[in-house]
Each structure stands twice: as C-alpha cells, then as structure tokens.
mmCIF file of N, CA and C in Angstrom:
data_model
loop_
_atom_site.group_PDB
_atom_site.id
_atom_site.type_symbol
_atom_site.label_atom_id
_atom_site.label_comp_id
_atom_site.label_asym_id
_atom_site.label_seq_id
_atom_site.Cartn_x
_atom_site.Cartn_y
_atom_site.Cartn_z
ATOM 1 N N MET A 1 -5.580 -81.249 -8.734
ATOM 2 C CA MET A 1 -6.179 -80.029 -9.457
ATOM 3 C C MET A 1 -5.988 -78.858 -8.107
ATOM 4 N N ILE A 2 -6.077 -79.495 -6.846
ATOM 5 C CA ILE A 2 -5.997 -78.327 -5.709
ATOM 6 C C ILE A 2 -4.617 -77.780 -5.852
ATOM 7 N N GLU A 3 -3.375 -78.582 -6.136
ATOM 8 C CA GLU A 3 -2.353 -78.062 -6.254
ATOM 9 C C GLU A 3 -2.319 -76.670 -7.329
ATOM 10 N N ALA A 4 -2.715 -76.949 -8.452
ATOM 11 C CA ALA A 4 -2.615 -76.038 -9.491
ATOM 12 C C ALA A 4 -3.559 -74.930 -9.098
ATOM 13 N N LEU A 5 -4.432 -75.133 -8.546
ATOM 14 C CA LEU A 5 -5.347 -73.679 -7.925
ATOM 15 C C LEU A 5 -4.553 -72.929 -6.704
ATOM 16 N N GLU A 6 -3.723 -73.863 -6.067
ATOM 17 C CA GLU A 6 -3.035 -73.188 -4.833
ATOM 18 C C GLU A 6 -1.775 -72.332 -5.402
ATOM 19 N N ALA A 7 -1.240 -72.954 -6.694
ATOM 20 C CA ALA A 7 -0.051 -72.151 -7.473
ATOM 21 C C ALA A 7 -0.856 -71.078 -8.135
ATOM 22 N N ARG A 8 -2.174 -71.189 -8.679
ATOM 23 C CA ARG A 8 -2.602 -70.011 -9.230
ATOM 24 C C ARG A 8 -2.888 -68.967 -8.275
ATOM 25 N N ARG A 9 -3.463 -69.376 -6.749
ATOM 26 C CA ARG A 9 -3.784 -68.371 -6.196
ATOM 27 C C ARG A 9 -2.308 -67.632 -5.507
ATOM 28 N N ALA A 10 -1.284 -68.471 -5.329
ATOM 29 C CA ALA A 10 -0.236 -67.767 -4.838
ATOM 30 C C ALA A 10 0.567 -66.710 -6.211
ATOM 31 N N GLU A 11 0.288 -67.028 -7.075
ATOM 32 C CA GLU A 11 0.821 -66.169 -8.454
ATOM 33 C C GLU A 11 -0.174 -65.116 -8.127
ATOM 34 N N VAL A 12 -1.568 -64.832 -8.142
ATOM 35 C CA VAL A 12 -2.212 -63.771 -8.168
ATOM 36 C C VAL A 12 -2.068 -62.870 -6.993
ATOM 37 N N LEU A 13 -1.853 -63.700 -5.765
ATOM 38 C CA LEU A 13 -1.535 -62.897 -4.622
ATOM 39 C C LEU A 13 -0.345 -62.120 -4.640
ATOM 40 N N GLY A 14 0.803 -62.833 -5.370
ATOM 41 C CA GLY A 14 1.932 -62.078 -5.740
ATOM 42 C C GLY A 14 1.793 -60.717 -6.590
ATOM 43 N N GLU A 15 0.703 -60.870 -7.783
ATOM 44 C CA GLU A 15 0.645 -59.868 -8.405
ATOM 45 C C GLU A 15 -0.248 -58.759 -7.549
ATOM 46 N N ALA A 16 -1.170 -59.199 -6.701
ATOM 47 C CA ALA A 16 -2.020 -58.032 -6.165
ATOM 48 C C ALA A 16 -0.956 -57.326 -5.269
ATOM 49 N N GLU A 17 -0.079 -58.082 -4.805
ATOM 50 C CA GLU A 17 0.757 -57.379 -3.531
ATOM 51 C C GLU A 17 1.778 -56.511 -4.486
ATOM 52 N N ARG A 18 2.301 -56.653 -5.550
ATOM 53 C CA ARG A 18 3.065 -55.984 -6.437
ATOM 54 C C ARG A 18 2.166 -54.792 -6.749
ATOM 55 N N LEU A 19 1.131 -54.827 -7.491
ATOM 56 C CA LEU A 19 0.064 -53.696 -7.692
ATOM 57 C C LEU A 19 -0.061 -53.023 -6.456
ATOM 58 N N ARG A 20 -0.309 -53.602 -5.084
ATOM 59 C CA ARG A 20 -0.374 -52.326 -4.018
ATOM 60 C C ARG A 20 0.969 -51.707 -3.707
ATOM 61 N N GLU A 21 1.968 -52.073 -4.076
ATOM 62 C CA GLU A 21 3.339 -51.357 -3.959
ATOM 63 C C GLU A 21 3.193 -50.374 -5.125
ATOM 64 N N GLN A 22 3.018 -50.892 -6.284
ATOM 65 C CA GLN A 22 2.912 -49.907 -7.289
ATOM 66 C C GLN A 22 1.897 -48.346 -6.893
ATOM 67 N N ILE A 23 0.601 -48.898 -6.386
ATOM 68 C CA ILE A 23 -0.297 -47.856 -5.660
ATOM 69 C C ILE A 23 0.353 -46.954 -4.870
ATOM 70 N N ALA A 24 1.067 -47.311 -3.971
ATOM 71 C CA ALA A 24 1.505 -47.016 -2.597
ATOM 72 C C ALA A 24 2.156 -45.912 -3.381
ATOM 73 N N GLY A 25 3.733 -46.083 -4.351
ATOM 74 C CA GLY A 25 4.548 -45.448 -4.734
ATOM 75 C C GLY A 25 3.776 -44.455 -5.584
ATOM 76 N N LEU A 26 2.651 -44.666 -6.346
ATOM 77 C CA LEU A 26 2.044 -43.518 -7.087
ATOM 78 C C LEU A 26 1.379 -42.632 -6.443
ATOM 79 N N SER A 27 0.695 -43.177 -5.134
ATOM 80 C CA SER A 27 0.108 -42.154 -4.374
ATOM 81 C C SER A 27 1.016 -41.326 -3.761
ATOM 82 N N GLU A 28 2.299 -41.780 -3.247
ATOM 83 C CA GLU A 28 3.568 -40.900 -2.739
ATOM 84 C C GLU A 28 3.907 -39.648 -3.974
ATOM 85 N N GLU A 29 3.833 -40.207 -5.045
ATOM 86 C CA GLU A 29 4.159 -39.357 -6.252
ATOM 87 C C GLU A 29 3.006 -38.300 -6.390
ATOM 88 N N LEU A 30 1.934 -38.740 -6.294
ATOM 89 C CA LEU A 30 0.433 -37.838 -6.468
ATOM 90 C C LEU A 30 0.804 -36.967 -5.324
ATOM 91 N N SER A 31 1.105 -37.261 -4.224
ATOM 92 C CA SER A 31 1.152 -36.259 -3.141
ATOM 93 C C SER A 31 2.089 -35.514 -3.326
ATOM 94 N N ARG A 32 3.226 -35.961 -3.634
ATOM 95 C CA ARG A 32 4.385 -34.921 -3.881
ATOM 96 C C ARG A 32 3.944 -33.622 -4.962
ATOM 97 N N ALA A 33 3.231 -34.358 -6.247
ATOM 98 C CA ALA A 33 2.867 -33.577 -7.371
ATOM 99 C C ALA A 33 2.016 -32.530 -6.794
ATOM 100 N N GLU A 34 0.991 -32.765 -5.830
ATOM 101 C CA GLU A 34 -0.106 -31.879 -5.414
ATOM 102 C C GLU A 34 0.425 -30.953 -4.632
ATOM 103 N N GLU A 35 1.514 -31.429 -3.859
ATOM 104 C CA GLU A 35 2.066 -30.344 -2.905
ATOM 105 C C GLU A 35 2.907 -29.316 -3.778
ATOM 106 N N ARG A 36 3.593 -29.849 -4.834
ATOM 107 C CA ARG A 36 4.268 -28.751 -5.665
ATOM 108 C C ARG A 36 3.049 -28.026 -6.330
ATOM 109 N N LEU A 37 1.977 -28.435 -6.861
ATOM 110 C CA LEU A 37 0.893 -27.658 -7.708
ATOM 111 C C LEU A 37 0.513 -26.604 -6.635
ATOM 112 N N ALA A 38 0.234 -26.891 -5.391
ATOM 113 C CA ALA A 38 -0.295 -25.856 -4.352
ATOM 114 C C ALA A 38 0.565 -25.024 -4.585
ATOM 115 N N ARG A 39 2.019 -25.050 -4.130
ATOM 116 C CA ARG A 39 2.858 -24.277 -3.801
ATOM 117 C C ARG A 39 3.071 -23.040 -5.197
ATOM 118 N N LEU A 40 3.001 -23.666 -6.368
ATOM 119 C CA LEU A 40 3.025 -23.048 -7.583
ATOM 120 C C LEU A 40 1.769 -22.010 -7.670
ATOM 121 N N GLU A 41 0.645 -22.616 -7.188
ATOM 122 C CA GLU A 41 -0.529 -21.863 -7.281
ATOM 123 C C GLU A 41 -0.585 -20.542 -6.274
ATOM 124 N N ILE A 42 0.036 -20.915 -4.985
ATOM 125 C CA ILE A 42 0.125 -19.863 -4.313
ATOM 126 C C ILE A 42 1.399 -18.721 -4.703
ATOM 127 N N ALA A 43 2.165 -19.273 -5.527
ATOM 128 C CA ALA A 43 3.188 -18.264 -5.950
ATOM 129 C C ALA A 43 2.565 -17.552 -7.245
ATOM 130 N N ARG A 44 1.709 -18.159 -8.064
ATOM 131 C CA ARG A 44 1.198 -17.378 -9.004
ATOM 132 C C ARG A 44 0.139 -16.365 -8.385
ATOM 133 N N GLU A 45 -0.619 -16.698 -7.456
ATOM 134 C CA GLU A 45 -1.573 -15.688 -6.995
ATOM 135 C C GLU A 45 -0.875 -14.617 -6.081
ATOM 136 N N THR A 46 0.393 -14.988 -5.579
ATOM 137 C CA THR A 46 1.194 -13.740 -5.046
ATOM 138 C C THR A 46 1.613 -12.887 -6.035
ATOM 139 N N VAL A 47 2.234 -13.063 -7.318
ATOM 140 C CA VAL A 47 2.463 -12.292 -8.559
ATOM 141 C C VAL A 47 1.470 -11.941 -8.601
ATOM 142 N N GLU A 48 0.204 -12.090 -8.964
ATOM 143 C CA GLU A 48 -0.944 -11.548 -9.635
ATOM 144 C C GLU A 48 -1.327 -10.305 -8.438
ATOM 145 N N GLU A 49 -1.189 -10.591 -7.265
ATOM 146 C CA GLU A 49 -1.413 -9.391 -6.170
ATOM 147 C C GLU A 49 -0.300 -8.321 -6.421
ATOM 148 N N VAL A 50 0.924 -8.703 -6.374
ATOM 149 C CA VAL A 50 1.976 -7.771 -6.469
ATOM 150 C C VAL A 50 1.986 -6.836 -7.976
ATOM 151 N N LEU A 51 1.353 -7.814 -9.049
ATOM 152 C CA LEU A 51 1.500 -6.919 -10.335
ATOM 153 C C LEU A 51 0.186 -6.152 -10.158
ATOM 154 N N ALA A 52 -1.111 -6.361 -9.460
ATOM 155 C CA ALA A 52 -2.067 -5.632 -9.566
ATOM 156 C C ALA A 52 -2.154 -4.310 -8.537
ATOM 157 N N ALA A 53 -0.878 -4.430 -7.533
ATOM 158 C CA ALA A 53 -0.920 -3.404 -6.430
ATOM 159 C C ALA A 53 -0.423 -2.010 -7.311
ATOM 160 N N PRO A 54 -0.909 -0.944 -6.949
ATOM 161 C CA PRO A 54 -0.126 0.202 -7.352
ATOM 162 C C PRO A 54 1.397 0.182 -7.220
ATOM 163 N N SER A 55 1.937 0.861 -8.090
ATOM 164 C CA SER A 55 3.280 0.884 -8.158
ATOM 165 C C SER A 55 3.894 1.782 -7.096
ATOM 166 N N SER A 56 4.904 1.730 -6.345
ATOM 167 C CA SER A 56 5.710 2.498 -5.365
ATOM 168 C C SER A 56 6.420 3.497 -6.102
ATOM 169 N N PRO A 57 6.239 4.773 -5.571
ATOM 170 C CA PRO A 57 7.205 5.812 -5.949
ATOM 171 C C PRO A 57 8.674 5.422 -5.688
ATOM 172 N N VAL A 58 9.198 4.645 -5.008
ATOM 173 C CA VAL A 58 10.389 4.247 -4.418
ATOM 174 C C VAL A 58 11.086 3.354 -5.545
ATOM 175 N N PRO A 59 12.230 3.465 -6.354
ATOM 176 C CA PRO A 59 12.675 2.687 -7.249
ATOM 177 C C PRO A 59 13.369 1.401 -6.733
ATOM 178 N N SER A 60 13.553 0.425 -7.309
ATOM 179 C CA SER A 60 13.997 -1.001 -6.646
ATOM 180 C C SER A 60 15.620 -0.587 -6.846
ATOM 181 N N ALA A 61 16.145 -1.634 -5.842
ATOM 182 C CA ALA A 61 17.317 -1.394 -5.667
ATOM 183 C C ALA A 61 18.347 -1.827 -6.782
ATOM 184 N N ASP A 62 17.842 -2.625 -7.980
ATOM 185 C CA ASP A 62 18.317 -3.066 -9.009
ATOM 186 C C ASP A 62 18.404 -1.930 -9.796
ATOM 187 N N ALA A 63 17.268 -1.257 -10.026
ATOM 188 C CA ALA A 63 17.121 0.064 -10.937
ATOM 189 C C ALA A 63 18.022 1.126 -10.306
ATOM 190 N N ALA A 64 18.258 0.904 -8.883
ATOM 191 C CA ALA A 64 18.907 2.143 -8.218
ATOM 192 C C ALA A 64 20.361 1.932 -8.438
ATOM 193 N N GLY A 65 20.726 0.697 -9.039
ATOM 194 C CA GLY A 65 22.355 0.186 -8.818
ATOM 195 C C GLY A 65 22.913 0.018 -7.608
ATOM 196 N N GLY A 66 22.244 -0.014 -6.371
ATOM 197 C CA GLY A 66 22.921 -0.045 -5.186
ATOM 198 C C GLY A 66 22.451 -1.519 -4.548
ATOM 199 N N ASP A 67 22.553 -1.192 -3.380
ATOM 200 C CA ASP A 67 21.890 -2.320 -2.368
ATOM 201 C C ASP A 67 20.618 -1.836 -2.006
ATOM 202 N N ALA A 68 20.106 -2.994 -1.363
ATOM 203 C CA ALA A 68 18.566 -2.900 -0.870
ATOM 204 C C ALA A 68 18.331 -1.460 -0.189
ATOM 205 N N GLY A 69 19.240 -1.140 0.726
ATOM 206 C CA GLY A 69 19.234 0.237 1.434
ATOM 207 C C GLY A 69 19.272 1.559 0.816
ATOM 208 N N SER A 70 19.872 1.284 -0.303
ATOM 209 C CA SER A 70 19.945 2.583 -1.356
ATOM 210 C C SER A 70 18.598 2.801 -2.068
ATOM 211 N N GLY A 71 17.738 2.145 -1.935
ATOM 212 C CA GLY A 71 16.619 2.595 -2.934
ATOM 213 C C GLY A 71 16.008 3.562 -2.641
ATOM 214 N N VAL A 72 15.739 3.676 -1.149
ATOM 215 C CA VAL A 72 15.197 5.135 -0.356
ATOM 216 C C VAL A 72 15.994 6.168 -0.764
ATOM 217 N N ALA A 73 17.211 6.114 -0.691
ATOM 218 C CA ALA A 73 18.110 7.403 -0.732
ATOM 219 C C ALA A 73 18.118 7.843 -2.093
ATOM 220 N N VAL A 74 18.088 6.730 -2.783
ATOM 221 C CA VAL A 74 17.755 7.173 -4.489
ATOM 222 C C VAL A 74 16.707 7.987 -4.681
ATOM 223 N N ALA A 75 15.435 7.361 -4.450
ATOM 224 C CA ALA A 75 14.088 7.849 -4.377
ATOM 225 C C ALA A 75 14.304 9.453 -3.977
ATOM 226 N N LEU A 76 14.466 9.504 -2.815
ATOM 227 C CA LEU A 76 14.693 10.873 -2.116
ATOM 228 C C LEU A 76 15.569 11.927 -2.903
ATOM 229 N N VAL A 77 16.563 11.446 -3.445
ATOM 230 C CA VAL A 77 17.634 12.270 -4.229
ATOM 231 C C VAL A 77 17.066 12.789 -5.485
ATOM 232 N N LYS A 78 16.037 11.587 -6.070
ATOM 233 C CA LYS A 78 15.463 11.965 -7.442
ATOM 234 C C LYS A 78 14.363 12.620 -7.017
ATOM 235 N N ALA A 79 13.389 12.732 -6.189
ATOM 236 C CA ALA A 79 12.534 13.467 -5.473
ATOM 237 C C ALA A 79 12.937 15.058 -5.732
ATOM 238 N N GLU A 80 14.128 15.027 -4.799
ATOM 239 C CA GLU A 80 14.638 16.449 -4.554
ATOM 240 C C GLU A 80 15.009 17.164 -5.697
ATOM 241 N N ALA A 81 15.612 16.342 -6.833
ATOM 242 C CA ALA A 81 15.835 16.852 -8.147
ATOM 243 C C ALA A 81 14.891 17.147 -9.111
ATOM 244 N N GLU A 82 13.465 16.811 -8.750
ATOM 245 C CA GLU A 82 12.237 16.814 -9.596
ATOM 246 C C GLU A 82 11.559 17.704 -8.634
ATOM 247 N N LEU A 83 11.909 18.371 -7.430
ATOM 248 C CA LEU A 83 11.218 19.188 -6.654
ATOM 249 C C LEU A 83 9.780 18.577 -6.376
ATOM 250 N N ASP A 84 9.849 17.159 -6.133
ATOM 251 C CA ASP A 84 8.567 16.507 -5.447
ATOM 252 C C ASP A 84 9.074 16.182 -4.073
ATOM 253 N N VAL A 85 8.614 16.939 -3.175
ATOM 254 C CA VAL A 85 8.629 16.627 -1.957
ATOM 255 C C VAL A 85 7.514 15.811 -1.297
ATOM 256 N N THR A 86 6.586 15.589 -2.089
ATOM 257 C CA THR A 86 5.215 15.023 -1.842
ATOM 258 C C THR A 86 5.438 13.387 -1.496
ATOM 259 N N VAL A 87 6.830 12.675 -1.909
ATOM 260 C CA VAL A 87 6.753 11.418 -1.593
ATOM 261 C C VAL A 87 7.817 11.262 -0.749
ATOM 262 N N MET A 88 8.343 12.330 0.191
ATOM 263 C CA MET A 88 9.107 12.267 1.025
ATOM 264 C C MET A 88 8.610 12.140 2.445
ATOM 265 N N PRO A 89 9.100 11.637 3.494
ATOM 266 C CA PRO A 89 8.305 11.860 4.989
ATOM 267 C C PRO A 89 8.520 13.106 5.337
ATOM 268 N N PRO A 90 7.579 13.322 6.106
ATOM 269 C CA PRO A 90 7.581 14.872 6.889
ATOM 270 C C PRO A 90 8.979 15.195 7.279
ATOM 271 N N GLU A 91 9.587 14.411 7.893
ATOM 272 C CA GLU A 91 11.047 14.623 8.675
ATOM 273 C C GLU A 91 11.933 15.187 7.469
ATOM 274 N N TYR A 92 12.160 14.671 6.290
ATOM 275 C CA TYR A 92 12.963 15.197 5.468
ATOM 276 C C TYR A 92 12.241 16.276 4.715
ATOM 277 N N ARG A 93 10.812 16.387 4.587
ATOM 278 C CA ARG A 93 10.278 17.881 4.041
ATOM 279 C C ARG A 93 10.866 18.964 4.996
ATOM 280 N N GLU A 94 10.608 18.842 6.217
ATOM 281 C CA GLU A 94 11.174 19.977 7.143
ATOM 282 C C GLU A 94 12.604 20.153 6.889
ATOM 283 N N ILE A 95 13.517 19.287 6.782
ATOM 284 C CA ILE A 95 15.141 19.492 6.429
ATOM 285 C C ILE A 95 14.893 20.472 5.346
ATOM 286 N N ILE A 96 14.657 19.929 4.227
ATOM 287 C CA ILE A 96 14.479 20.572 2.704
ATOM 288 C C ILE A 96 13.904 22.042 2.997
ATOM 289 N N ALA A 97 12.816 22.259 3.869
ATOM 290 C CA ALA A 97 12.326 23.634 4.003
ATOM 291 C C ALA A 97 13.351 24.453 4.515
ATOM 292 N N LEU A 98 14.050 23.783 5.572
ATOM 293 C CA LEU A 98 15.050 24.666 6.459
ATOM 294 C C LEU A 98 16.063 24.975 5.597
ATOM 295 N N PHE A 99 16.585 23.943 4.507
ATOM 296 C CA PHE A 99 17.686 24.301 3.701
ATOM 297 C C PHE A 99 17.178 25.498 2.631
ATOM 298 N N ALA A 100 16.164 25.325 2.354
ATOM 299 C CA ALA A 100 15.518 26.313 1.416
ATOM 300 C C ALA A 100 15.402 27.692 1.961
ATOM 301 N N THR A 101 15.046 27.861 3.238
ATOM 302 C CA THR A 101 14.822 29.227 3.768
ATOM 303 C C THR A 101 16.072 29.624 4.440
ATOM 304 N N SER A 102 17.318 28.934 4.641
ATOM 305 C CA SER A 102 18.288 29.454 5.517
ATOM 306 C C SER A 102 19.326 30.355 4.760
ATOM 307 N N GLY A 103 19.456 29.965 2.957
ATOM 308 C CA GLY A 103 20.213 30.835 2.769
ATOM 309 C C GLY A 103 21.854 30.465 2.725
ATOM 310 N N ALA A 104 22.022 29.520 3.657
ATOM 311 C CA ALA A 104 23.603 29.111 4.142
ATOM 312 C C ALA A 104 23.781 27.838 4.342
ATOM 313 N N ALA A 105 24.859 27.638 4.089
ATOM 314 C CA ALA A 105 25.269 26.178 4.727
ATOM 315 C C ALA A 105 25.299 25.940 6.132
ATOM 316 N N MET A 106 24.667 24.750 6.614
ATOM 317 C CA MET A 106 24.608 24.579 7.897
ATOM 318 C C MET A 106 25.147 23.094 8.539
ATOM 319 N N ARG A 107 25.684 23.313 9.652
ATOM 320 C CA ARG A 107 26.578 22.010 10.100
ATOM 321 C C ARG A 107 25.259 21.010 10.566
ATOM 322 N N CYS A 108 25.378 19.987 10.969
ATOM 323 C CA CYS A 108 24.209 18.994 11.380
ATOM 324 C C CYS A 108 23.911 19.455 12.611
ATOM 325 N N LYS A 109 24.591 19.637 13.668
ATOM 326 C CA LYS A 109 24.058 20.380 14.799
ATOM 327 C C LYS A 109 23.301 21.700 14.883
ATOM 328 N N GLU A 110 23.602 22.434 13.793
ATOM 329 C CA GLU A 110 22.664 23.429 13.622
ATOM 330 C C GLU A 110 21.343 23.131 12.954
ATOM 331 N N VAL A 111 21.122 22.027 12.381
ATOM 332 C CA VAL A 111 19.969 21.553 11.981
ATOM 333 C C VAL A 111 19.048 21.098 13.051
ATOM 334 N N CYS A 112 20.072 20.000 13.345
ATOM 335 C CA CYS A 112 18.998 19.568 14.651
ATOM 336 C C CYS A 112 18.525 20.598 15.725
ATOM 337 N N ARG A 113 19.409 21.389 15.839
ATOM 338 C CA ARG A 113 19.021 22.682 16.936
ATOM 339 C C ARG A 113 17.667 23.429 16.290
ATOM 340 N N HIS A 114 17.712 23.829 15.149
ATOM 341 C CA HIS A 114 16.527 24.605 14.387
ATOM 342 C C HIS A 114 15.335 23.352 14.148
ATOM 343 N N LEU A 115 15.489 22.262 14.126
ATOM 344 C CA LEU A 115 14.400 21.193 13.976
ATOM 345 C C LEU A 115 14.086 20.772 15.553
ATOM 346 N N GLY A 116 14.648 21.309 16.399
ATOM 347 C CA GLY A 116 14.149 20.995 17.936
ATOM 348 C C GLY A 116 14.793 19.729 18.216
ATOM 349 N N LEU A 117 15.731 19.064 17.535
ATOM 350 C CA LEU A 117 16.135 17.844 18.056
ATOM 351 C C LEU A 117 17.429 17.793 19.106
ATOM 352 N N GLY A 118 17.860 16.863 19.671
ATOM 353 C CA GLY A 118 18.851 16.754 20.477
ATOM 354 C C GLY A 118 20.115 17.157 19.502
ATOM 355 N N THR A 119 21.137 17.935 20.460
ATOM 356 C CA THR A 119 22.377 18.024 19.445
ATOM 357 C C THR A 119 23.665 17.287 20.387
ATOM 358 N N GLU A 120 23.414 16.290 20.995
ATOM 359 C CA GLU A 120 24.519 15.314 21.720
ATOM 360 C C GLU A 120 24.889 14.546 20.299
ATOM 361 N N PRO A 121 26.043 13.894 20.400
ATOM 362 C CA PRO A 121 26.915 13.253 19.671
ATOM 363 C C PRO A 121 25.813 12.135 19.086
ATOM 364 N N ARG A 122 25.101 11.559 19.859
ATOM 365 C CA ARG A 122 24.217 10.528 19.154
ATOM 366 C C ARG A 122 23.088 10.942 18.272
ATOM 367 N N HIS A 123 22.982 12.021 18.072
ATOM 368 C CA HIS A 123 21.849 12.693 17.259
ATOM 369 C C HIS A 123 22.375 13.255 16.103
ATOM 370 N N VAL A 124 23.803 13.827 16.263
ATOM 371 C CA VAL A 124 24.366 14.474 14.948
ATOM 372 C C VAL A 124 25.546 13.795 14.095
ATOM 373 N N GLU A 125 25.947 12.663 14.665
ATOM 374 C CA GLU A 125 26.933 12.030 14.316
ATOM 375 C C GLU A 125 26.321 10.625 13.314
ATOM 376 N N GLY A 126 26.855 10.659 12.170
ATOM 377 C CA GLY A 126 26.338 9.492 11.474
ATOM 378 C C GLY A 126 26.781 8.314 11.568
ATOM 379 N N TYR A 127 25.820 7.421 11.226
ATOM 380 C CA TYR A 127 26.382 5.911 11.628
ATOM 381 C C TYR A 127 27.257 5.263 10.284
ATOM 382 N N VAL A 128 28.199 4.917 10.359
ATOM 383 C CA VAL A 128 29.203 4.367 9.485
ATOM 384 C C VAL A 128 29.281 3.051 9.498
ATOM 385 N N ARG A 129 28.931 2.511 8.411
ATOM 386 C CA ARG A 129 28.986 0.809 8.392
ATOM 387 C C ARG A 129 30.362 0.230 8.007
ATOM 388 N N SER A 130 30.735 -0.511 8.763
ATOM 389 C CA SER A 130 32.117 -1.225 8.687
ATOM 390 C C SER A 130 32.246 -2.468 7.528
#
C-alpha cells in the first residue's frame, strides 16, 4: 500500500509541476497582453486629444502634395492668395507690406535693407538643398 501511495504522490507532484509551468506561461502571456492593452489605451487617448484640439491653419504635407517642410510654404501661399495675412508670422507680414507699398520689383538685398536686416551674403542668399 505504501508503494501505491508513493506512486500516486509522484503522479500528483508531476501534475502540480505541469500546472505551475502552465501558470507561469499564462502569467507571461497575460503580462504581454496587459502591456499591449496599455499601449493601445495610450494611443486611443492621444488620438482623442489630437481630434479634440482645434485644427491648425497649416495644411498637412499630404494635403499640400509635398514633403513635411512644404506645408508651411503652401499655407503661406494660400493665405497670400486669400489675402489673409493673419495666419502669417509678423516677419512675413512685414515683407508682404513692403511689397504692397513699394510698387516695384525688389532684389533680396533691397528687401533686407528696407527691413533693417543685414545685407551680407549670409542674409540674402537662399539655402539650396543638395
């Protein structure tokens, strides 16, 4: 009878060890699922914040049909076409006002001189991307 009990005890110990391994594996899976759930919750909250924020007057790069840097340029051209200088930075407004009152074409150096900026090449030469 003792041998039968020992055999049964070894069987139950094996079953208990198998269940512990399953629990450990399930705990790891649960931990990974909870981590994914937390990231999804953060993403949902971020999207809700973005959608709730007032829209920007600057169109997206996709809408502009260009790269990310061209969105501002497109917005400025659009604002100028609509005669809406309120969305433009003060520096752009000064330049537009200068052109509106000059009545003639101007070179970059002349614009810089009228705006009180430097006229050295670093001020008047545009940056060219290579």
